[in-house]
Coordinates of C-alpha atoms in Angstrom, one line a residue:
X413 CA 82.6 78.8 84.6
X414 CA 82.0 78.8 88.4
X415 CA 85.5 77.6 89.1
X416 CA 86.8 80.4 87.0
X417 CA 84.8 82.9 89.0
X418 CA 86.1 81.5 92.2
X419 CA 89.7 81.9 90.9
X420 CA 88.9 85.5 89.9
X421 CA 87.4 86.2 93.3
X422 CA 90.4 84.7 95.1
X423 CA 92.8 86.6 92.9
X424 CA 91.2 90.0 93.6
X425 CA 90.8 89.1 97.3
X426 CA 94.5 88.5 97.5
X427 CA 95.2 91.6 95.4
X428 CA 93.3 93.7 97.9
X429 CA 95.1 92.1 100.8
X430 CA 98.3 93.5 99.2
X431 CA 96.9 96.9 98.4
X432 CA 95.4 97.7 101.8
X433 CA 98.7 97.4 103.8
X434 CA 100.5 99.4 101.2
X435 CA 97.8 102.2 101.5
X436 CA 98.1 102.1 105.3
X437 CA 101.9 102.5 105.1
X438 CA 101.4 105.3 102.6
X439 CA 98.9 107.1 104.8
X440 CA 101.0 106.7 108.0
X441 CA 104.1 108.0 106.3
X442 CA 102.6 110.9 104.3
X443 CA 99.9 112.1 106.7
X444 CA 101.3 110.7 109.9
X445 CA 105.0 111.2 109.9
X446 CA 104.9 114.3 107.6
X447 CA 102.0 116.2 109.3
X448 CA 100.3 114.7 112.4
X449 CA 103.4 113.3 114.2
X450 CA 105.8 115.9 112.9
X451 CA 106.0 117.9 116.2
X452 CA 106.9 114.6 118.0
X453 CA 109.4 113.5 115.4
X454 CA 111.1 116.9 115.1
X455 CA 113.0 116.2 118.3
X456 CA 115.0 113.7 116.4
X457 CA 117.6 115.0 113.9
X458 CA 118.5 113.2 110.6
X459 CA 121.2 114.8 108.6
X460 CA 120.9 118.0 110.6
X461 CA 117.2 118.3 109.9
X462 CA 114.2 117.5 112.1
X463 CA 112.8 114.1 111.3
X464 CA 109.3 115.3 110.7
X465 CA 110.5 117.8 108.2
X466 CA 112.7 115.1 106.5
X467 CA 109.7 112.8 106.2
X468 CA 107.6 115.5 104.7
X469 CA 110.3 116.6 102.2
X470 CA 112.2 113.4 101.3
X471 CA 111.4 110.4 103.4
X472 CA 107.9 110.0 102.1
X473 CA 109.3 109.8 98.5
X474 CA 111.7 107.1 99.5
X475 CA 109.0 105.1 101.2
X476 CA 106.7 105.5 98.1
X477 CA 109.4 104.2 95.8
X478 CA 109.9 101.2 98.1
X479 CA 106.1 100.6 98.1
X480 CA 106.0 100.7 94.3
X481 CA 108.7 98.0 94.0
X482 CA 107.2 95.9 96.8
X483 CA 103.8 96.0 95.1
X484 CA 105.2 95.1 91.7
X485 CA 107.2 92.2 93.2
X486 CA 104.2 90.8 95.1
X487 CA 101.8 91.2 92.2
X488 CA 104.3 89.5 89.9
X489 CA 104.4 86.6 92.4
X490 CA 100.6 86.5 92.6
X491 CA 100.2 86.7 88.8
X492 CA 102.5 83.7 88.4
X493 CA 100.6 81.8 91.1
X494 CA 97.3 82.3 89.2
X495 CA 98.9 81.8 85.8
X496 CA 98.0 85.3 84.5
X497 CA 101.6 86.6 84.2
X498 CA 102.8 88.2 81.0
X499 CA 105.6 85.7 80.3

C-alpha cells in the first residue's frame, strides 16, 4: 500500500509540474500580452493590426489551443509511464 501511495504522489507531483508552466504561459499571454504589455507590443504590426490588440483578440486563443494539445500529449505520456492510460 505504501508503494502505491508513493506512485500516486509521484504521479500528481509530475502532473503539477506540467500544469504550472501551462498556467504561467496562459497568464503571460492573456494578462501580459493582451493587457499589461499591450502598449509596448502595439508598436509591432501583425497583419496590419497592433500586436497587443492581436494577442487580446486572436493570439491568446491560438496559444490556448496549443496549450490544450500540449497538456493532452504530456498527460497521455505520463499516464502510459505510470500505467494508468485508458488503452
